[in-house]
PDB file of C-alpha atoms in Angstrom:
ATOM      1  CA  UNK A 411       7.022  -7.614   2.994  1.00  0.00           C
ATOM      2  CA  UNK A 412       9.289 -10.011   0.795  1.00  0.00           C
ATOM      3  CA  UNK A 413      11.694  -6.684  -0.180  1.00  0.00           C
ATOM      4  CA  UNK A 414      11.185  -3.754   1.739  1.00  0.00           C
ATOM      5  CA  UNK A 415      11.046  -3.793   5.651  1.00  0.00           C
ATOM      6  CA  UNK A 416      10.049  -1.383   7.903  1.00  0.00           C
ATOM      7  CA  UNK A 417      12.857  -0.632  10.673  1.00  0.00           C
ATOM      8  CA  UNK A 418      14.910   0.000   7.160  1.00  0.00           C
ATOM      9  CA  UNK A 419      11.927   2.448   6.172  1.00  0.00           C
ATOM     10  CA  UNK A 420      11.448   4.241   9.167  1.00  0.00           C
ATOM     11  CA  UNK A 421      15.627   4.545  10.002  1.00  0.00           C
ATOM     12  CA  UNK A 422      16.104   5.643   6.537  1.00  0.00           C
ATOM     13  CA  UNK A 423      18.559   8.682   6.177  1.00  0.00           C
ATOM     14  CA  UNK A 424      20.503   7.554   9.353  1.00  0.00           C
ATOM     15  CA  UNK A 425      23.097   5.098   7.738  1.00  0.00           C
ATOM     16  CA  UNK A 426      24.536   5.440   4.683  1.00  0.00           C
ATOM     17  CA  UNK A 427      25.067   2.288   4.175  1.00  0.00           C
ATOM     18  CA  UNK A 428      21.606   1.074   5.347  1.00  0.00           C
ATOM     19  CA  UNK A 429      20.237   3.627   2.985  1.00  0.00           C
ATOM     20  CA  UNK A 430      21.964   2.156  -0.118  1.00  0.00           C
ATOM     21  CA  UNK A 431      20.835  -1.379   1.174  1.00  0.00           C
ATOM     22  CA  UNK A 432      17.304   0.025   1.131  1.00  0.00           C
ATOM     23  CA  UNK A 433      17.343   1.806  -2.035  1.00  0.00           C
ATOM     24  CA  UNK A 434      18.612  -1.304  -3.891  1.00  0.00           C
ATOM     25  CA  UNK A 435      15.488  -3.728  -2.439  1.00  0.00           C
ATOM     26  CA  UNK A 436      13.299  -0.641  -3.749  1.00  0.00           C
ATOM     27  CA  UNK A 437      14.990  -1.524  -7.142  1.00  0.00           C
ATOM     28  CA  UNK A 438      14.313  -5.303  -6.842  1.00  0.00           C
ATOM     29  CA  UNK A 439      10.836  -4.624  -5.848  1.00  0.00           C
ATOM     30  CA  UNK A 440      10.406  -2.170  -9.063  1.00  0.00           C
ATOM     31  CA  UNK A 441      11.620  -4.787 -11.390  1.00  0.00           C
ATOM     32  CA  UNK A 442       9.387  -7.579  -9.426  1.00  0.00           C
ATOM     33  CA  UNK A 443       6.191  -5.245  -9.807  1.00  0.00           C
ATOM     34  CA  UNK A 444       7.251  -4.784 -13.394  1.00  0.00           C
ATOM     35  CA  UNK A 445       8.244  -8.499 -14.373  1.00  0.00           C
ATOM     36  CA  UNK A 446       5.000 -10.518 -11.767  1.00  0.00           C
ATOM     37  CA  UNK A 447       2.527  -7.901 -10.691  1.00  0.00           C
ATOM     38  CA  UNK A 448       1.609  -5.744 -13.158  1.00  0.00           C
ATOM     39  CA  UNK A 449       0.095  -8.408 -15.257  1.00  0.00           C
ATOM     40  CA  UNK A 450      -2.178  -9.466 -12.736  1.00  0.00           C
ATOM     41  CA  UNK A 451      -3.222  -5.984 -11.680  1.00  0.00           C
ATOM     42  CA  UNK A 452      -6.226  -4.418 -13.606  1.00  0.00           C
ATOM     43  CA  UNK A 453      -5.286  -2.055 -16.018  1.00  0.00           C
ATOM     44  CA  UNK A 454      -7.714   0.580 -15.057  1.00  0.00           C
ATOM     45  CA  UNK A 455      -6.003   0.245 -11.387  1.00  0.00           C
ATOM     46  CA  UNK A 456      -2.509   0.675 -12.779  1.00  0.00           C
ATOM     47  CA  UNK A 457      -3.177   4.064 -14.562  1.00  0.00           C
ATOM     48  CA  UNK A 458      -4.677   5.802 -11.287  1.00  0.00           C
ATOM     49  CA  UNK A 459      -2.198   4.142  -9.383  1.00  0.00           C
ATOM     50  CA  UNK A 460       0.625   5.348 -11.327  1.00  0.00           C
ATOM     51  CA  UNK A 461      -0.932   8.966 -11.629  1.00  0.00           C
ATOM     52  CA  UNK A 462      -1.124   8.944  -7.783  1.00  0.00           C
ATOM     53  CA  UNK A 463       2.817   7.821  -7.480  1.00  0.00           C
ATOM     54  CA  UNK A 464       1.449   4.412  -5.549  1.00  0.00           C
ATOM     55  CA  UNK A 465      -0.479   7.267  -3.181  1.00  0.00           C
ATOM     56  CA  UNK A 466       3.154   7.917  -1.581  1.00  0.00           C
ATOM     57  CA  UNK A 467       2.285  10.685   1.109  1.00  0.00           C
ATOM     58  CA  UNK A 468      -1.516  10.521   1.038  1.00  0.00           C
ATOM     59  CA  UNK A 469      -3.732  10.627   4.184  1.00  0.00           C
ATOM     60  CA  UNK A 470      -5.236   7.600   5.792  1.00  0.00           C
ATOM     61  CA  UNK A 471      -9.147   8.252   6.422  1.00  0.00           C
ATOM     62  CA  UNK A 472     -10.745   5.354   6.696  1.00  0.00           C
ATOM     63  CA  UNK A 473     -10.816   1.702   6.617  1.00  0.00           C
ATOM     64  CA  UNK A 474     -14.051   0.165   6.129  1.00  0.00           C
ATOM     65  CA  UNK A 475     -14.736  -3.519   5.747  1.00  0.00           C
ATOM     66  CA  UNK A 476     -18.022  -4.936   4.125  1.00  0.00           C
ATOM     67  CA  UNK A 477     -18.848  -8.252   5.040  1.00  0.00           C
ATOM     68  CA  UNK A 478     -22.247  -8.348   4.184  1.00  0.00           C
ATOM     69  CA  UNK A 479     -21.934  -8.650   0.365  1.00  0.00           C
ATOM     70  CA  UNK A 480     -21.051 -11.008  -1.654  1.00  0.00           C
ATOM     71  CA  UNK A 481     -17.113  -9.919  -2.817  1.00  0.00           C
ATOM     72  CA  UNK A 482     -16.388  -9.133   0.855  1.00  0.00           C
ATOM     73  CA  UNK A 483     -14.502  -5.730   0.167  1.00  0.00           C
ATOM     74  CA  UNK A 484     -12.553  -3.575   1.546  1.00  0.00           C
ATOM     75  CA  UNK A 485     -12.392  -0.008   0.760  1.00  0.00           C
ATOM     76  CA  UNK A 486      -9.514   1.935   1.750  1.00  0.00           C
ATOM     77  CA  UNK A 487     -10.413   5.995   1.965  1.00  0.00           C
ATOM     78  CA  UNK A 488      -7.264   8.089   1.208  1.00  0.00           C
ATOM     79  CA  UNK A 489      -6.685  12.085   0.715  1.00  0.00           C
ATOM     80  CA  UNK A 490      -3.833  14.190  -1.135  1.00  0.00           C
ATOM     81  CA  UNK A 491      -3.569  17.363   0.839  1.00  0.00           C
ATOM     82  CA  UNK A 492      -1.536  19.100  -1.503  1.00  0.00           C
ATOM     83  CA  UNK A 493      -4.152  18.449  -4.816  1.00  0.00           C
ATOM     84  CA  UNK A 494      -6.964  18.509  -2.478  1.00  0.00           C
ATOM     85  CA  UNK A 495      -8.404  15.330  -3.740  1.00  0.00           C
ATOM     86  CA  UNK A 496      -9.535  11.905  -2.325  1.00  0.00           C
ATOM     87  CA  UNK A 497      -9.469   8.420  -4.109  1.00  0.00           C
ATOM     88  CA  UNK A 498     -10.329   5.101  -2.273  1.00  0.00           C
ATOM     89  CA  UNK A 499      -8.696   2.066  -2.706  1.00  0.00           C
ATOM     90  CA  UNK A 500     -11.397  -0.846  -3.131  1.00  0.00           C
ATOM     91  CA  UNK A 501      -9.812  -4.623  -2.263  1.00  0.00           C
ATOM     92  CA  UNK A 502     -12.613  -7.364  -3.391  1.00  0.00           C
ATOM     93  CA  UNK A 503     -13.101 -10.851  -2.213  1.00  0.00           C
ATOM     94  CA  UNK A 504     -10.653 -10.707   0.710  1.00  0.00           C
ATOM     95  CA  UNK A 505      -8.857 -13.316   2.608  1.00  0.00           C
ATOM     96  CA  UNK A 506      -7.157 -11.842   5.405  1.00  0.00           C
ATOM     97  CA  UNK A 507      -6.826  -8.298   6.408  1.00  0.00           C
ATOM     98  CA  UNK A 508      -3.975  -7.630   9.871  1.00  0.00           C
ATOM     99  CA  UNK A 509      -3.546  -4.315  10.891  1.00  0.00           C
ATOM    100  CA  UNK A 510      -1.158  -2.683  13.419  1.00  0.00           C
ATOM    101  CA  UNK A 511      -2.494   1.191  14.031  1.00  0.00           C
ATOM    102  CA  UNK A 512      -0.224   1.647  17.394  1.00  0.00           C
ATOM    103  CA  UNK A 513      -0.863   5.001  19.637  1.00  0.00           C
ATOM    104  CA  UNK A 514       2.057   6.672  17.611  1.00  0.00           C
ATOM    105  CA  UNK A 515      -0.274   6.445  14.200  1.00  0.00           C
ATOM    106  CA  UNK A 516      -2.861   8.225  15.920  1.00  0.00           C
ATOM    107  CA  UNK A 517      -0.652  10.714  17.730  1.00  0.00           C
ATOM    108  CA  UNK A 518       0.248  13.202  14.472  1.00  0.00           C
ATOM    109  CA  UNK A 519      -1.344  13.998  11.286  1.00  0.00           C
ATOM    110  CA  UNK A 520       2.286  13.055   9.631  1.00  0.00           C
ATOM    111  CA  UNK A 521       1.783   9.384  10.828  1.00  0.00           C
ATOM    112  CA  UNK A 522      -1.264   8.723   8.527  1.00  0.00           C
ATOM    113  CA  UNK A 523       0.639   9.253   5.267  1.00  0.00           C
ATOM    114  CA  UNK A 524       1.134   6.306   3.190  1.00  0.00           C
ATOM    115  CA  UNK A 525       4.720   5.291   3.342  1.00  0.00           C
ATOM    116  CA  UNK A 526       5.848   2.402   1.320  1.00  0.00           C
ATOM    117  CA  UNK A 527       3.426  -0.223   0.268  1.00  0.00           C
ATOM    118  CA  UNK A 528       4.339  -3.604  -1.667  1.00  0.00           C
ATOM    119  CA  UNK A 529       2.474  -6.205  -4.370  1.00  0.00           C
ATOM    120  CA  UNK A 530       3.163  -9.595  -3.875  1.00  0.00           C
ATOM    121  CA  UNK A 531       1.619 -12.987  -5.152  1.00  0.00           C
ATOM    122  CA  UNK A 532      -0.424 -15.356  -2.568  1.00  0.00           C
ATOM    123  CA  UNK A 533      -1.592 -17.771  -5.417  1.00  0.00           C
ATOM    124  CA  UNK A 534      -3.225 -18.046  -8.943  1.00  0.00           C
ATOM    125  CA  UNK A 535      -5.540 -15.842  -7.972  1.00  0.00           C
ATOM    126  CA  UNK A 536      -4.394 -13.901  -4.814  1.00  0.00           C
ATOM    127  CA  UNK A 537      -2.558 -11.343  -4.485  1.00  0.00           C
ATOM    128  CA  UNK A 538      -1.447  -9.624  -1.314  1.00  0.00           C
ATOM    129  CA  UNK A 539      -1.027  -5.524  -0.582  1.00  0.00           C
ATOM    130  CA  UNK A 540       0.796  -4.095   2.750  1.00  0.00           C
ATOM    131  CA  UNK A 541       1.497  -0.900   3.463  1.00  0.00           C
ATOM    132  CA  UNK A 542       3.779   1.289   6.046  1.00  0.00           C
ATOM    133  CA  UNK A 543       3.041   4.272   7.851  1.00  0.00           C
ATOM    134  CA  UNK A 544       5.549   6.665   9.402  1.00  0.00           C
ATOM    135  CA  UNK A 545       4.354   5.713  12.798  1.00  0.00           C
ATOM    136  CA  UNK A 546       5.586   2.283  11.803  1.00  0.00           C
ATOM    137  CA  UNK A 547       1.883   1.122  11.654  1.00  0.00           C
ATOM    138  CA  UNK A 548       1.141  -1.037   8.997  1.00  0.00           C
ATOM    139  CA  UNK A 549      -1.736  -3.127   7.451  1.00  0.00           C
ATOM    140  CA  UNK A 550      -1.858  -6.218   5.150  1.00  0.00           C
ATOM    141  CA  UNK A 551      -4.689  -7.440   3.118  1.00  0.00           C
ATOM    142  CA  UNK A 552      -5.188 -10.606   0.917  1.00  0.00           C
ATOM    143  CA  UNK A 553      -7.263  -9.791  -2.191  1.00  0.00           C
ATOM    144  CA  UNK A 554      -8.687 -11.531  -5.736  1.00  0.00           C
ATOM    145  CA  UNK A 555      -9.315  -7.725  -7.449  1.00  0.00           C
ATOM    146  CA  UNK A 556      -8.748  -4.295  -6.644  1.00  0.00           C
ATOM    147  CA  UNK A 557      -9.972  -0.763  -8.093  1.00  0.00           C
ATOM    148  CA  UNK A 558      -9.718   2.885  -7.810  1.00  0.00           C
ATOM    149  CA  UNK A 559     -12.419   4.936  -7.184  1.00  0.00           C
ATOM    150  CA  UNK A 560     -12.557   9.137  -7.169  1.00  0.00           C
ATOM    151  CA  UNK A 561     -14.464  10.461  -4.097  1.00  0.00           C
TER     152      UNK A 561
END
């Protein structure tokens, strides 16, 4: 991540300091997203997004990756305990997709919430999306469009 990174994330709330440090990259990457990435974001994407606060504290699923079509997608299954609903997260025409699920993600059901997740810019027409867990797992995926979809 060009702001955020995760040993601040996951120390957060033990130096006060630190913490200020932290909160004031979260500001720089709010006014990035507003200034670069919202423009090149769907609109349709942005309103769920928003409505589901950036799916802060949702449940991991499922990651499933579809190579055998022709947008190469990636769909990202999620769940909000508390509303009792699930959304997925659709990435189309992928580059590159890393992720780093260690034993600790898979060790409690508090390690599969979404943490922090940032936007950035690959090119004209890529944009990249990595997210945090808890556990300090994390994944990173390279996309040319994105959607929400209700389960």
């Amino acid at each position: 991540m060009k702001f955020l990174r995760l040993d601040d994330y996951l120390n957060f709330g033990e130096d006060p300091i630190k913490d200020i440090n932290f909160e004031n990259k979260i500001q720089e990457y709010d006014t990035y997203f507003s200034n670069e990435i919202e423009k090149k974001l769907p609109e349709d994407f942005l309103k769920e997004y928003y409505l589901c606060h950036g799916f802060h504290d949702w449940k991991l699923i499922s990651v499933k990756m579809d190579c055998f079509n022709d947008d190469n997608s990636l769909t990202i299954n999620l769940f909000d305990s508390f509303e009792n609903i699930k959304k997925s997260i659709v990435y189309h025409f992928v580059k590159l997709f890393e992720s780093n699920f260690n034993s600790e993600y898979f060790e409690s059901p508090m390690n599969k919430d979404f943490g922090i997740d940032e936007f950035g810019i690959i090119n004209d027409t890529c944009l990249s999306h990595e997210v945090y867990f808890p556990s300090g797992a994390s994944y990173i995926v390279h996309f040319s469009d994105i959607e929400i979809l209700s389960s």
